[in-house]
PDB file of C-alpha atoms in Angstrom:
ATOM      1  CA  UNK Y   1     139.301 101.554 156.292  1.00  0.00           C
ATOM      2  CA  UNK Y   2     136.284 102.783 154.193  1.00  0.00           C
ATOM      3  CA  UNK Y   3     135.966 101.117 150.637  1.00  0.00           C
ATOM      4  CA  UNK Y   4     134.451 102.767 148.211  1.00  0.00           C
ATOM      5  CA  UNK Y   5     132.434 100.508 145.656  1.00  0.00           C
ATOM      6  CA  UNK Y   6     134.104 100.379 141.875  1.00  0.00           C
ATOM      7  CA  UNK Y   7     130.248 102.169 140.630  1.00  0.00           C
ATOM      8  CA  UNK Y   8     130.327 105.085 142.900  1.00  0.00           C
ATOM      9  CA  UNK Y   9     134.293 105.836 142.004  1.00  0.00           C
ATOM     10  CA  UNK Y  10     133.423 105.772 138.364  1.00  0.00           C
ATOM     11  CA  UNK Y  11     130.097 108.180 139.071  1.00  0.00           C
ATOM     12  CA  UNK Y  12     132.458 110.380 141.047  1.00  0.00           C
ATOM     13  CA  UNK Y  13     134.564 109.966 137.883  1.00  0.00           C
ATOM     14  CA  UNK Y  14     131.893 110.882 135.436  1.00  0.00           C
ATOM     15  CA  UNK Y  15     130.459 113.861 137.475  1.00  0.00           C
ATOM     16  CA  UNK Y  16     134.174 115.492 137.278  1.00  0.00           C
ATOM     17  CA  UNK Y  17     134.499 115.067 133.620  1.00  0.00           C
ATOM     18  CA  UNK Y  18     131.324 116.451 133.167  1.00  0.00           C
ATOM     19  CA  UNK Y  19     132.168 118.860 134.799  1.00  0.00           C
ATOM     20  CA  UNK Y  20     135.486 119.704 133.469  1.00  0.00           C
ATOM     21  CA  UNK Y  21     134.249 119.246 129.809  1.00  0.00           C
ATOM     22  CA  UNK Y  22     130.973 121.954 130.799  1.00  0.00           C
ATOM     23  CA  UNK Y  23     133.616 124.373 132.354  1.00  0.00           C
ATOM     24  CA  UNK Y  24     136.136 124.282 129.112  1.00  0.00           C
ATOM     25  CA  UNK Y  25     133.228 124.413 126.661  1.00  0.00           C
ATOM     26  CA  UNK Y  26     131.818 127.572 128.781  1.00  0.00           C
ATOM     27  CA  UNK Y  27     135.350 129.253 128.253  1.00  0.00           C
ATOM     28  CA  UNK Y  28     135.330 128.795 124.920  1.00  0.00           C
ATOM     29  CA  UNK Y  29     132.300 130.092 124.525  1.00  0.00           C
ATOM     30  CA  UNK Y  30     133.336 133.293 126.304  1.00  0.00           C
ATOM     31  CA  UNK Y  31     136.036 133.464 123.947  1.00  0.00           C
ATOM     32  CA  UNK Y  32     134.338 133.109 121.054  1.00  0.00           C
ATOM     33  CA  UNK Y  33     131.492 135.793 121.970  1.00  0.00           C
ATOM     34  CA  UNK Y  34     134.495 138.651 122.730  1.00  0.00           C
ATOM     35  CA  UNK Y  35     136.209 137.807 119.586  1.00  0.00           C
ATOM     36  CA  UNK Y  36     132.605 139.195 118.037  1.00  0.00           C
ATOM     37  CA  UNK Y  37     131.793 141.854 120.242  1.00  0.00           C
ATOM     38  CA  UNK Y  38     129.315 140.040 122.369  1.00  0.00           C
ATOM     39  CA  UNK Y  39     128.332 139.944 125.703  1.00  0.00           C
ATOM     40  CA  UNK Y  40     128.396 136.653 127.377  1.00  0.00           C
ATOM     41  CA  UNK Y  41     126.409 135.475 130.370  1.00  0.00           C
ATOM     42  CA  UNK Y  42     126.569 131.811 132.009  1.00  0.00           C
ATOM     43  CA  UNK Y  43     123.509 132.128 134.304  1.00  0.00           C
ATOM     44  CA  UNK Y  44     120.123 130.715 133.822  1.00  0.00           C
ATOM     45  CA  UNK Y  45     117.630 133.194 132.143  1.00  0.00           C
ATOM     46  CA  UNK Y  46     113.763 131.454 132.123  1.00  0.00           C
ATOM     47  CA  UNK Y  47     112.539 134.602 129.904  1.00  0.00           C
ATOM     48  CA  UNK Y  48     112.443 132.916 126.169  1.00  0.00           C
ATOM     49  CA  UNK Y  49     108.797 131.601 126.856  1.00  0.00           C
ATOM     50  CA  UNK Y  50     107.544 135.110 127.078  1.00  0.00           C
ATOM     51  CA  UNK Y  51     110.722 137.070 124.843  1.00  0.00           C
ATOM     52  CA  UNK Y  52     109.865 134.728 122.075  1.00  0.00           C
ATOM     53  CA  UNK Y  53     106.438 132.832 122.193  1.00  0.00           C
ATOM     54  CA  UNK Y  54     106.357 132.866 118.453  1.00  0.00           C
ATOM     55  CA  UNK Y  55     109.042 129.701 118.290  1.00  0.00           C
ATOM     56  CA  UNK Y  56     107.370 126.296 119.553  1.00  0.00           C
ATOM     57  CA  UNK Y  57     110.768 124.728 121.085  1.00  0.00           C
ATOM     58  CA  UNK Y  58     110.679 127.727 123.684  1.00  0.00           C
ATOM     59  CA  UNK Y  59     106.694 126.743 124.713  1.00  0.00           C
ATOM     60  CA  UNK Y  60     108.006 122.951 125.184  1.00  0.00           C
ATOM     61  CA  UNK Y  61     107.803 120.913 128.228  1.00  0.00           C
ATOM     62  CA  UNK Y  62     108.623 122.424 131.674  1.00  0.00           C
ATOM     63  CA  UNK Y  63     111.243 123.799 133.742  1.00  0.00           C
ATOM     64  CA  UNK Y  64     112.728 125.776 130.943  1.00  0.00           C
ATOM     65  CA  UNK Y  65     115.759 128.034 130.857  1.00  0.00           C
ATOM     66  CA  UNK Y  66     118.721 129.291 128.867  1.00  0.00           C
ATOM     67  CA  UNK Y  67     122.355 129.979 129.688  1.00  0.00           C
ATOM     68  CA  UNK Y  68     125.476 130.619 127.983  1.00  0.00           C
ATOM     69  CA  UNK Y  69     124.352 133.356 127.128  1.00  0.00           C
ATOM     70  CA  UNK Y  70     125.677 135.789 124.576  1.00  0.00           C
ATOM     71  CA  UNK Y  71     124.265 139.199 122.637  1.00  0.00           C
ATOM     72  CA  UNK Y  72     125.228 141.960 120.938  1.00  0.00           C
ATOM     73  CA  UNK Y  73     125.323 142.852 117.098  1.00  0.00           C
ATOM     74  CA  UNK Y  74     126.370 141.779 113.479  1.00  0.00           C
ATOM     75  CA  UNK Y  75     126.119 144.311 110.460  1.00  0.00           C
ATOM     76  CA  UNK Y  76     125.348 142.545 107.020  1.00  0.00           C
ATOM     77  CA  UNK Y  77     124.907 144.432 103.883  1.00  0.00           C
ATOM     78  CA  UNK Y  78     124.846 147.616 105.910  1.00  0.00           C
ATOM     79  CA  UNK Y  79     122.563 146.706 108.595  1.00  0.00           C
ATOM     80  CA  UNK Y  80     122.445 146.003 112.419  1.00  0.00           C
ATOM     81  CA  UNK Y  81     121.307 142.752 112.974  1.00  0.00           C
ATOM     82  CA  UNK Y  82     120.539 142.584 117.416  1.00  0.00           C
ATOM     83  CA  UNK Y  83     121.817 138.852 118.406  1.00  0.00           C
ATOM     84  CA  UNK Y  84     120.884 136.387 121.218  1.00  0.00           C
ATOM     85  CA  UNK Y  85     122.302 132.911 121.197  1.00  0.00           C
ATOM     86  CA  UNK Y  86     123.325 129.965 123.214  1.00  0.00           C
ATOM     87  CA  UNK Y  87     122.177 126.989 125.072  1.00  0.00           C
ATOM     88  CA  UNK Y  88     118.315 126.270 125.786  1.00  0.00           C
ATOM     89  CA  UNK Y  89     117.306 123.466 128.004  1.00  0.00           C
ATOM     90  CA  UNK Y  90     113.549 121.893 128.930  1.00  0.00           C
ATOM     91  CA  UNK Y  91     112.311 118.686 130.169  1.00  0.00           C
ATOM     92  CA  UNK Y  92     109.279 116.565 129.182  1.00  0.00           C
ATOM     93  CA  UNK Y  93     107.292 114.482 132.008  1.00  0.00           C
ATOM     94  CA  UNK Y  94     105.767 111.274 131.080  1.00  0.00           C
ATOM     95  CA  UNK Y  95     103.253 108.570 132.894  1.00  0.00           C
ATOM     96  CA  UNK Y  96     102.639 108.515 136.126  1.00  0.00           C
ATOM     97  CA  UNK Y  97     102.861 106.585 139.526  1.00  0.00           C
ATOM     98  CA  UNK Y  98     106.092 104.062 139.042  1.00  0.00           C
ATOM     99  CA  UNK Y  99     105.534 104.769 135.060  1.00  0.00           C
ATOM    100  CA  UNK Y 100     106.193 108.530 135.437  1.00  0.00           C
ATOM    101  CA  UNK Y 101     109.926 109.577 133.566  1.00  0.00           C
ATOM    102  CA  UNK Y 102     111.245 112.704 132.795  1.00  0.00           C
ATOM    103  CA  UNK Y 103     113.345 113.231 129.725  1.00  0.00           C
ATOM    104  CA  UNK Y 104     116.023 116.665 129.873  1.00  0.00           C
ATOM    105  CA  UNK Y 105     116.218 118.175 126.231  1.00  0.00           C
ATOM    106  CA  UNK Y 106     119.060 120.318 125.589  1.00  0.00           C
ATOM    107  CA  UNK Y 107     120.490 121.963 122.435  1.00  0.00           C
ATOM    108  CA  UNK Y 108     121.734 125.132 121.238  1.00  0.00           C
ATOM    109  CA  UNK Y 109     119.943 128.138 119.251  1.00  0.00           C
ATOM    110  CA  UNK Y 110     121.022 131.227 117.022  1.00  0.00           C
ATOM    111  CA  UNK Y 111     118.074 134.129 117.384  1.00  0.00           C
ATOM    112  CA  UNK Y 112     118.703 137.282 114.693  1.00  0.00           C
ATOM    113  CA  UNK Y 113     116.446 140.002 115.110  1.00  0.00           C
ATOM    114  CA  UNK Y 114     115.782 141.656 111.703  1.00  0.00           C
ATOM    115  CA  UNK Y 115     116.078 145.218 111.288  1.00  0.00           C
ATOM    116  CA  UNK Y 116     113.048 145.613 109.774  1.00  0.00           C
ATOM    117  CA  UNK Y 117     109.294 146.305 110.378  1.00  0.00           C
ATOM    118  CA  UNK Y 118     106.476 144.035 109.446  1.00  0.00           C
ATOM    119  CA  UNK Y 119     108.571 141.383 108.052  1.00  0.00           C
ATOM    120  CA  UNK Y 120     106.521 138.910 106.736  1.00  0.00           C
ATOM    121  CA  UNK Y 121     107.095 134.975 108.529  1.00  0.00           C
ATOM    122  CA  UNK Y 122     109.304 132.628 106.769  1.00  0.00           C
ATOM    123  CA  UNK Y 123     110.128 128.683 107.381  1.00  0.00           C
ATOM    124  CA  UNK Y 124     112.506 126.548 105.623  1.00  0.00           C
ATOM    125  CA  UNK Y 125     113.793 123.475 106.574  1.00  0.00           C
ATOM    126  CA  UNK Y 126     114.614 120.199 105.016  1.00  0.00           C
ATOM    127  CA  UNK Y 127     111.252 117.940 104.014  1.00  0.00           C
ATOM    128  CA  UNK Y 128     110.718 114.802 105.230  1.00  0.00           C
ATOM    129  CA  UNK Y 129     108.430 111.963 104.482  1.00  0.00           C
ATOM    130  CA  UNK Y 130     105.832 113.696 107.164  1.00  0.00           C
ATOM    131  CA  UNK Y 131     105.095 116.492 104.972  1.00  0.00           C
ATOM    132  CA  UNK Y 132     104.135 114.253 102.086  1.00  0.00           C
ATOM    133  CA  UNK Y 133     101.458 113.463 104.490  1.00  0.00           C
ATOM    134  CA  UNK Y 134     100.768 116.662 105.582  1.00  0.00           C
ATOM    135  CA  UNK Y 135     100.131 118.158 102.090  1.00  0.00           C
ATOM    136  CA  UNK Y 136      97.068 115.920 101.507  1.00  0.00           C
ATOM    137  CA  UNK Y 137      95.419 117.586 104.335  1.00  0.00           C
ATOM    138  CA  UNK Y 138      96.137 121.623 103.087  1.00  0.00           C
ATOM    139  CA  UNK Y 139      99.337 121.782 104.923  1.00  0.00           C
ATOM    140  CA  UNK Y 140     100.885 124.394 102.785  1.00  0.00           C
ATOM    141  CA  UNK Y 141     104.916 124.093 101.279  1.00  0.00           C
ATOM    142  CA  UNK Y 142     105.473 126.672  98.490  1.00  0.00           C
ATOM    143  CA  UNK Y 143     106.777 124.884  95.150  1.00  0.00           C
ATOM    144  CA  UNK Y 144     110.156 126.445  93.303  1.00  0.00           C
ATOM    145  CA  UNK Y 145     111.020 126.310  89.655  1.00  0.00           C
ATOM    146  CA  UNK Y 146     113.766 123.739  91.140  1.00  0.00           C
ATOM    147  CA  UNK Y 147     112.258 120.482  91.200  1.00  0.00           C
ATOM    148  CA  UNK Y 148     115.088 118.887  93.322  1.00  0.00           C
ATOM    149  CA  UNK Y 149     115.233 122.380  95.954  1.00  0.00           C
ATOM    150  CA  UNK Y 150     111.534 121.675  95.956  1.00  0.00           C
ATOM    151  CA  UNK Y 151     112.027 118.308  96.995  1.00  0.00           C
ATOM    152  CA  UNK Y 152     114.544 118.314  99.434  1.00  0.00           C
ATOM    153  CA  UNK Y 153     113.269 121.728 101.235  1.00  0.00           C
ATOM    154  CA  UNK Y 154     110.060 122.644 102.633  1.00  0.00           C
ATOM    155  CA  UNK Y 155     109.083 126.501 102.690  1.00  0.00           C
ATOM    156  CA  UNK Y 156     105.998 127.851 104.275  1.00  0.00           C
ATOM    157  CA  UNK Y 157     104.754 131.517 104.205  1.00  0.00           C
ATOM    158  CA  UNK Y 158     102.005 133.314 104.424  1.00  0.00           C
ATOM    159  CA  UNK Y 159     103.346 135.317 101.819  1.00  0.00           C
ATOM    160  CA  UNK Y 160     104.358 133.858  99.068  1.00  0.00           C
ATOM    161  CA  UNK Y 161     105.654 136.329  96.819  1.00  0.00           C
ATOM    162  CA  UNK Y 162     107.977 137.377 100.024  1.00  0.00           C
ATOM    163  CA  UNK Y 163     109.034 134.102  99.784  1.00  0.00           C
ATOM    164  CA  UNK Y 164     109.798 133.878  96.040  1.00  0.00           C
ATOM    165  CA  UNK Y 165     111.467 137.173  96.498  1.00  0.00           C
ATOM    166  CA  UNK Y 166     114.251 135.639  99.325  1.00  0.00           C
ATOM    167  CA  UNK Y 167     114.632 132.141  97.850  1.00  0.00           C
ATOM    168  CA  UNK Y 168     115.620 132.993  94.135  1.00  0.00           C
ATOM    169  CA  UNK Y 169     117.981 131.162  92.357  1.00  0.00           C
ATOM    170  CA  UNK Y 170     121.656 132.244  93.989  1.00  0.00           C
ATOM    171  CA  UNK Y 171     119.809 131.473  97.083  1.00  0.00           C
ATOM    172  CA  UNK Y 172     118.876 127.995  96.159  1.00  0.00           C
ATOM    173  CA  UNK Y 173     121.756 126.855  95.681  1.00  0.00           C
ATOM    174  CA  UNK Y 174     123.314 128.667  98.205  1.00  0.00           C
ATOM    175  CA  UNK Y 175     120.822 126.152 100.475  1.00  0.00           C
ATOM    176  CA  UNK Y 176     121.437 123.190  98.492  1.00  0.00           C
ATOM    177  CA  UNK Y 177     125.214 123.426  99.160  1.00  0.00           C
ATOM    178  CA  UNK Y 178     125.466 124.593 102.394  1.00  0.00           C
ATOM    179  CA  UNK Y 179     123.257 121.788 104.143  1.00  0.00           C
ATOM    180  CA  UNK Y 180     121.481 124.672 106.164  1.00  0.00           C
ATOM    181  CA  UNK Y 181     120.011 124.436 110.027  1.00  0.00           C
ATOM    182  CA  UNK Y 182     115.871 124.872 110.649  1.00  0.00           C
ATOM    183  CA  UNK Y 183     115.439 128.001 109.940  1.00  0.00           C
ATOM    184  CA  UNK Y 184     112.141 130.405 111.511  1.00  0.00           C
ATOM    185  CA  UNK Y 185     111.463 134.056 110.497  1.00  0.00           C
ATOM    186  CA  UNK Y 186     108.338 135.298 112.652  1.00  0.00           C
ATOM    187  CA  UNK Y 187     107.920 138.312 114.718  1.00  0.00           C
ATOM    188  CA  UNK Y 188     110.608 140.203 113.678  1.00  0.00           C
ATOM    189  CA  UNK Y 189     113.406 137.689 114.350  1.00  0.00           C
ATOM    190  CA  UNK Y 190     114.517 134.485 113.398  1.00  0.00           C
ATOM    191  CA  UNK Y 191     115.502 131.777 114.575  1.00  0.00           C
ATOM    192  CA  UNK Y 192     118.166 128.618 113.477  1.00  0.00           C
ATOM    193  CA  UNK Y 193     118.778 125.642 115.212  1.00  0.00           C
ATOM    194  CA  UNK Y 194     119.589 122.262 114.198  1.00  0.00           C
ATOM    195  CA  UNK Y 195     117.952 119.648 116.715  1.00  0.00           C
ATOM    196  CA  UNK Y 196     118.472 118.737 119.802  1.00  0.00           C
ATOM    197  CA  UNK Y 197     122.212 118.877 121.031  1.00  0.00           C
ATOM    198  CA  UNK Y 198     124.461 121.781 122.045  1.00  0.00           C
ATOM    199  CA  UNK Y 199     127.414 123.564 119.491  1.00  0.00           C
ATOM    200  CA  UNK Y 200     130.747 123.833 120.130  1.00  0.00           C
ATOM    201  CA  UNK Y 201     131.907 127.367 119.792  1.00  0.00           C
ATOM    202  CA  UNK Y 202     133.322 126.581 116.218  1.00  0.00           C
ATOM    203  CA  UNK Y 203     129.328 125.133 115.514  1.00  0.00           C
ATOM    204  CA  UNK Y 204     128.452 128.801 116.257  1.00  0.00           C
ATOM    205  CA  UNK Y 205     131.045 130.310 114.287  1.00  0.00           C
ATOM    206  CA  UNK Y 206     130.209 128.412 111.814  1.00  0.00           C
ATOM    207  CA  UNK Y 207     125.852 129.070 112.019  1.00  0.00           C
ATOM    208  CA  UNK Y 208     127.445 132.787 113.037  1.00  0.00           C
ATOM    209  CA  UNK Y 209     128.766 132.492 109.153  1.00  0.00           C
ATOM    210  CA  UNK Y 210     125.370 131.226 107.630  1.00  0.00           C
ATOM    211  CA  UNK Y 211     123.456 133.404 109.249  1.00  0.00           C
ATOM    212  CA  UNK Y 212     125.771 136.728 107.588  1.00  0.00           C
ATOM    213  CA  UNK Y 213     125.726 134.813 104.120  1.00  0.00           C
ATOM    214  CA  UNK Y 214     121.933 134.148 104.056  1.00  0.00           C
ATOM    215  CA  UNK Y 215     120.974 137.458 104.581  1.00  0.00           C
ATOM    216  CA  UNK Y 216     123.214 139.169 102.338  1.00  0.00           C
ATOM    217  CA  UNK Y 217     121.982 137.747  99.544  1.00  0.00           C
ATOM    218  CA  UNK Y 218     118.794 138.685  99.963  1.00  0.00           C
ATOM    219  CA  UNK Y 219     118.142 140.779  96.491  1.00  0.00           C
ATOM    220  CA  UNK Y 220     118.317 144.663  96.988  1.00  0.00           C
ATOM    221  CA  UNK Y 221     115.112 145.546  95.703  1.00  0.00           C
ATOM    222  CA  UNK Y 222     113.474 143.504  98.389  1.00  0.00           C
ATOM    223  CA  UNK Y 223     115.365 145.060 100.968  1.00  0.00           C
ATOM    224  CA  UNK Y 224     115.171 148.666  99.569  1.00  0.00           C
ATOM    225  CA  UNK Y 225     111.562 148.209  99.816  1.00  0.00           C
ATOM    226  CA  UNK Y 226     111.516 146.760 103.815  1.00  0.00           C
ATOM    227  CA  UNK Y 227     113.563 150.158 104.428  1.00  0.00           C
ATOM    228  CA  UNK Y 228     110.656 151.983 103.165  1.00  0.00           C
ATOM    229  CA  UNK Y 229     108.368 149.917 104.664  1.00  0.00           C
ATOM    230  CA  UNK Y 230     110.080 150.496 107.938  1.00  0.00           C
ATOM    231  CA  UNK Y 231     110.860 154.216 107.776  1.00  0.00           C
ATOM    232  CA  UNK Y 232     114.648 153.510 107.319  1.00  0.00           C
ATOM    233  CA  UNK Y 233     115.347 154.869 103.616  1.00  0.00           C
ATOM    234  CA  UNK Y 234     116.024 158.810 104.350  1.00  0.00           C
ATOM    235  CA  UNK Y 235     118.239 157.332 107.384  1.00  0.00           C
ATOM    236  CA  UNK Y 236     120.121 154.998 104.905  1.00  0.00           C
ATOM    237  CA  UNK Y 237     120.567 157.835 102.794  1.00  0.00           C
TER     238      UNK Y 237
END
């Protein structure tokens, strides 16, 4: 009679809940992307490195890849908005010799891609006590008429009056009350993501949702002048 130690019945254990849990979440993730219209794909895609080497958390560590996979479109004020979003995963390797570790980084990520040309980049995210820091050496965070947005966001661009032109007031306190994710504007897309873990599919419903309310209130004159910037007006028309 083989006995199997009480360790290697709870791995066994652990490995099948894992498993169960990853194979639920996946279907609901399926579900969620044909209640929007998008197309969903489990497997492992390694292109984000090279598809979007404007965001740092793509150029991290090693052995990078995405899955869960899902794309398609959202219209918001009248635009197409393209969409990719899902898991990302990448390790970092430590040490060496009997020192050397490996950590595995996972979390999810929300890409829009604007549907305009030459969109000037745009960060905001929430300060913290780093930046502080960071300002006495020329880092640059653009300063609001709010003194308390000012202090609990930080905003970098390298145009500024682009940036006073999306934040104005509705928008601030649209961000103050809506306790927004990271959010990156470079390249023609954007990008929100809040750390390091993975969303359930009601997390991306709910960044789905941000996403549609942040760009619609972007003020009309500034997006009346992207569509001429980008050749769109007499196609609006």
């Amino acid at each position: 009679m083989v006995i199997i130690p009480a360790v290697a019945v709870l791995a066994i254990v652990g490995i099948w809940y894992s498993h169960q849990q990853a194979k639920k979440r996946r279907e609901a993730l399926a579900a969620f992307a044909a209640e929007h219209g998008l197309a969903f794909n489990a497997m492992r895609d390694g292109s984000h490195s090279d598809r979007y080497p404007q965001f740092g958390v793509f150029r991290r560590g090693h052995s990078r890849s995405a899955s869960n996979t899902m794309t398609g479109t959202v219209e918001i004020d009248g635009r197409r908005f393209g969409l990719r979003l899902g898991d990302y995963t990448y390790k970092v390797t430590s040490g060496s010799g009997k020192n050397r570790s490996t950590t595995t980084y996972r979390r999810s990520y929300l890409i829009a891609h604007v549907p305009f040309g030459g969109v000037p980049n745009l960060s905001i995210r929430r300060e913290h006590w780093g930046d502080k820091l960071a300002s006495v050496f020329g880092v640059d965070d653009i300063d609001f008429e709010s003194e308390s947005f000012s202090r609990r966001f930080h905003v970098s661009s390298r145009d500024k009056r682009f940036a006073y032109d999306v934040i104005h007031q509705r928008m601030m306190e649209f961000l103050m009350a809506s306790n927004p994710p990271t959010f990156e504007l470079d390249g023609g897309a954007c990008l929100i993501s809040t750390g390091t873990r993975r969303w359930s599919a009601e997390e991306f419903r709910a960044k789905l949702s941000w996403l549609w309310e942040f760009f619609d209130r972007w003020p009309d004159h500034l997006t009346r002048e992207l569509d001429e910037r980008s050749g769109l007006t007499a196609r609006r028309a």
